[in-house]
XYZ file of C-alpha atoms in Angstrom:
250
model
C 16.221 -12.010 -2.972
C 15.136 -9.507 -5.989
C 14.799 -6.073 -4.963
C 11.747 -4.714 -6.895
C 11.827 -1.365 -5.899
C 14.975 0.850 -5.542
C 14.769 4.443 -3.912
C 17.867 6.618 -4.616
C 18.554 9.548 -2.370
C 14.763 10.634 -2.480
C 13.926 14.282 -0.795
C 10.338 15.152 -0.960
C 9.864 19.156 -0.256
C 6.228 21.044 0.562
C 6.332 24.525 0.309
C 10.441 24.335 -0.117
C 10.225 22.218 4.013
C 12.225 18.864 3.417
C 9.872 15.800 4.994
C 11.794 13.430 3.356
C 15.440 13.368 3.742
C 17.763 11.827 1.237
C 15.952 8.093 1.858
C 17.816 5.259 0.384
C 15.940 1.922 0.739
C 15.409 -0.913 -1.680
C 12.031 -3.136 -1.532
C 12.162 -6.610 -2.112
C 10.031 -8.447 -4.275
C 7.259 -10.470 -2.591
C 7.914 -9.179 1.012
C 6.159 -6.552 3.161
C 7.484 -4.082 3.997
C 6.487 -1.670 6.827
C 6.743 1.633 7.597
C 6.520 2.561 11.297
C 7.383 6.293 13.170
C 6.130 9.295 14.268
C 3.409 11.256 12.791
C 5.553 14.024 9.916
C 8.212 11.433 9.775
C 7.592 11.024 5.710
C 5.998 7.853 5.656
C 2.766 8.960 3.552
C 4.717 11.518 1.637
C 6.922 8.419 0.489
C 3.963 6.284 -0.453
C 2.819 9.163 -2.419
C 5.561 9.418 -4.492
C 5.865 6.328 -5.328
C 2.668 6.317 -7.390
C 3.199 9.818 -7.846
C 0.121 11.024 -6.389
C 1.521 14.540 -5.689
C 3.146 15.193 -8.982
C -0.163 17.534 -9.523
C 0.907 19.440 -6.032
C 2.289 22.986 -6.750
C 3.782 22.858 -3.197
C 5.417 19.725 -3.577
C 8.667 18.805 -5.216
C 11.443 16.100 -5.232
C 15.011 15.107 -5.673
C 16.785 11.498 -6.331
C 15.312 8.375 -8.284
C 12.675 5.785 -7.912
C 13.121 2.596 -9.892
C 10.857 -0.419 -10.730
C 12.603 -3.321 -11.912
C 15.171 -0.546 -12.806
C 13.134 1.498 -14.570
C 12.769 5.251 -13.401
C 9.070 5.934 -12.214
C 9.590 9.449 -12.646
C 9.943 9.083 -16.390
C 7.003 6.848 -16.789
C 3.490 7.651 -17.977
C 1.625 7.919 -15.311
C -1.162 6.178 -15.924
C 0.388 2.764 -16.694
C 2.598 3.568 -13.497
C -0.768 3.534 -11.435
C -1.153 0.025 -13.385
C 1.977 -1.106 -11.828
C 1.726 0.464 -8.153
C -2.368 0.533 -6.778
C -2.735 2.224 -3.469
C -5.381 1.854 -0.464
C -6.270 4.787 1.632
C -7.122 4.936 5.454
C -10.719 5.402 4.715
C -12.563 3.258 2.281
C -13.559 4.592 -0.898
C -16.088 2.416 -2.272
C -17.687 4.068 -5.630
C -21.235 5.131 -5.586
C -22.548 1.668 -7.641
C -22.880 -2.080 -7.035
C -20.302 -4.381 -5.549
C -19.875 -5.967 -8.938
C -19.172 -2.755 -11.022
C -16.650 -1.245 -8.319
C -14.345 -4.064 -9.331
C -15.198 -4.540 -12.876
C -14.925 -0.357 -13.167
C -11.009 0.180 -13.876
C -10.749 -3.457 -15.912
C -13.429 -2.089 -18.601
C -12.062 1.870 -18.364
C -8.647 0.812 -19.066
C -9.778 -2.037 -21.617
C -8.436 -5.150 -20.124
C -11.277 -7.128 -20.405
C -14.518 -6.393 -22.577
C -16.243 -9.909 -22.627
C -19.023 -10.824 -19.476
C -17.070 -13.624 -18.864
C -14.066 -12.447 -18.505
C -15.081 -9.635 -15.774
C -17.078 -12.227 -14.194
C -14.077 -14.100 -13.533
C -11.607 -11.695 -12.575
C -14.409 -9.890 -10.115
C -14.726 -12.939 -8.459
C -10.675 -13.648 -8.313
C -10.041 -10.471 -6.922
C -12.759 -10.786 -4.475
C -11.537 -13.991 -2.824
C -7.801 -12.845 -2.956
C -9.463 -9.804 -0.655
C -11.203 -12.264 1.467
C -15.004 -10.848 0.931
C -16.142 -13.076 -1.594
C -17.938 -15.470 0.666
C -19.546 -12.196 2.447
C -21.245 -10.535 -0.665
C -21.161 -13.548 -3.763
C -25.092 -13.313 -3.178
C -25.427 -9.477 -3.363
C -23.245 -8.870 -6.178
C -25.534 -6.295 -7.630
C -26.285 -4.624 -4.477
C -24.866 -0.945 -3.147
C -21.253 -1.206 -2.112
C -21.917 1.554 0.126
C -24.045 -0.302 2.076
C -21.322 -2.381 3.153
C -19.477 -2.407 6.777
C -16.335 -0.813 6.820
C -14.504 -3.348 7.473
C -15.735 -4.774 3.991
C -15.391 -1.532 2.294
C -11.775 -1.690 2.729
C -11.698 -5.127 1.348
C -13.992 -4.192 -1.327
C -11.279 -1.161 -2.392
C -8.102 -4.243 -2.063
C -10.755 -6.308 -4.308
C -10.548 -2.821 -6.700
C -6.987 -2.684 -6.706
C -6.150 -6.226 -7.771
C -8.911 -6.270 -10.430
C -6.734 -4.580 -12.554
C -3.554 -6.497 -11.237
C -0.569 -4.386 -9.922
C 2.783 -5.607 -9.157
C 3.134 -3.483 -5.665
C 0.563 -2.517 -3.784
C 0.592 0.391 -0.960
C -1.015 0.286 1.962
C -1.600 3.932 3.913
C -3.099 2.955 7.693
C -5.758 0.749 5.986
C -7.298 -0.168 9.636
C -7.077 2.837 11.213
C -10.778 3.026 11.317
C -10.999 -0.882 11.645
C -12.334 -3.038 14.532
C -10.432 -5.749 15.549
C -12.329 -8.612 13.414
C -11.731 -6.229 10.266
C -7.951 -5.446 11.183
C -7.769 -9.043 11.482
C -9.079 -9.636 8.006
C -6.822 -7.247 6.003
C -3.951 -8.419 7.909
C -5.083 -11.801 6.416
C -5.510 -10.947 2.988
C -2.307 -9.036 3.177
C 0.065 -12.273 4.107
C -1.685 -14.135 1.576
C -1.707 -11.501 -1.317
C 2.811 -11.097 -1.011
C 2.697 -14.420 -2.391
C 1.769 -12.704 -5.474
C 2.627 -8.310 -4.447
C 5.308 -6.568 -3.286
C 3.519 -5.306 -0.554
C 4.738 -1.292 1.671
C 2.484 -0.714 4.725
C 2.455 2.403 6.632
C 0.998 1.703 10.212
C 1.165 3.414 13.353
C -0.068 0.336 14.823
C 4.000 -1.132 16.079
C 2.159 -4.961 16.759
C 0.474 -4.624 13.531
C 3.989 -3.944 11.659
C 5.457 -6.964 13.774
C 2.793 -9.429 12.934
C 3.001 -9.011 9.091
C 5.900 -7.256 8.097
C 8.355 -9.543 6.784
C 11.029 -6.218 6.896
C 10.241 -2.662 9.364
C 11.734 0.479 7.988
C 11.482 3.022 11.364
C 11.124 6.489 10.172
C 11.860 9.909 12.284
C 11.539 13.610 10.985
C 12.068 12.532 7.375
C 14.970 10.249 7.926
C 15.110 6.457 7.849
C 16.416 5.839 10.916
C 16.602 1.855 10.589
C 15.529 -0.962 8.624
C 16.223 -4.588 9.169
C 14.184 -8.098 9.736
C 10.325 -7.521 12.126
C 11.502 -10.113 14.406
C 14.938 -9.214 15.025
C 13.805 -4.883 15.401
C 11.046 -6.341 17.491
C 13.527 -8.226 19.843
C 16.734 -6.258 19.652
C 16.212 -2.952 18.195
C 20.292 -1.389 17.008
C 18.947 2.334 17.364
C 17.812 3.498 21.130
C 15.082 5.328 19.240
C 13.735 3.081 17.267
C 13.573 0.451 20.752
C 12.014 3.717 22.147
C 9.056 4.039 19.762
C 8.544 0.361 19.279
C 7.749 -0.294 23.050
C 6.079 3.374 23.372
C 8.589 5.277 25.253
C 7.927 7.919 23.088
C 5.849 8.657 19.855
């Protein structure tokens, strides 16, 4: 196994309060990862760093190292970091225009592609790797706000591989789902680590044990344990991690 991300004594501060505690994990390429514990254990706070989404927050700061492939995020542009690392929110995002131009809208801004042709294709490739293409091939050029949710937040996965990342973060992205939707992401998900390195926060423990090839369990800004789903799922090592996994507490 290649470890594509390595995280090196990482504290993450707001307003001078640690949330993240001197975390040490590595990520390995092509797995999932997930991220289960309390709420204010860190988990979101990590994801954020590791696109750097708070690097414009005067009440945040850090300590330790972040590498991709062994280069150090933190001394990276940060626009061709965001290249490397997309990220999907709880609540879909779908921008105010057609189906069709949400995906082909990063592509032509960052100039991958400039030809019909090419957008054409790679909206319809990242489309089918989200699994909505067979919902909205006829309807291209219609509203994507008019979408469910559930195909909102495949619509914004669809966005995100458009411009094709190498890891891909997931923040709760079925907190707001129904079951059929959940069911969907969760789909795309397994099928897109063939391709992604793939970190998903849930607070949904049978969600985290149905696709996560690796659980991280997170408490007050520590990592409290990390090893294989199926064996945390069966034989937890840490009485509090066996605690929140079968609800004890949480």
């Amino acid at each position: 196994m290649v470890d594509k991300i390595k995280v090196k004594n990482l504290s993450c501060f707001y307003n001078g309060k640690e949330v993240l505690k001197s975390l040490n994990i590595n990520v390995v390429k092509n797995e999932i990862l997930t991220i289960i514990g309390p709420s204010n254990s860190g988990k979101t706070s990590f994801l954020r760093t590791l696109n750097r989404m708070n690097d414009n927050n005067v009440n945040y700061s850090r300590s330790g190292e972040v590498f991709i492939d062994d280069k150090n995020i933190f001394k990276m542009n940060q626009e061709v970091l965001r290249t490397r690392v997309g990220m999907l929110f709880a609540m879909p995002i779908p921008l105010p225009m057609s189906i069709y131009e949400n995906i082909a809208y990063a592509p032509k801004r960052i100039g991958l592609l400039s030809k019909k042709s090419e957008i054409d294709a790679v909206v319809e490739k990242a489309l089918k790797d989200a699994s909505l293409w067979d919902e909205v091939k006829d309807r291209l050029d219609h509203s994507a706000i008019k979408l469910s949710g559930g195909q909102q937040q495949r619509l914004c996965i669809a966005r995100i591989l458009a411009i094709e990342p190498e890891v891909i973060l997931f923040d709760e992205p079925c907190s707001g789902l129904d079951p059929i939707s959940t069911s969907k992401v969760e789909e795309a998900m397994i099928r897109l680590k063939q391709k992604y390195t793939i970190i998903l926060v849930t607070n949904n423990v049978k969600q985290a044990s149905r696709v996560g090839d690796r659980t991280a369990f997170f408490l007050m800004g520590e990592l409290v344990e990390l090893s294989e789903t199926a064996k945390m799922f069966v034989a937890a090592q840490d009485k509090r991690t066996e605690d929140y996994i079968t609800g004890r507490f949480g």
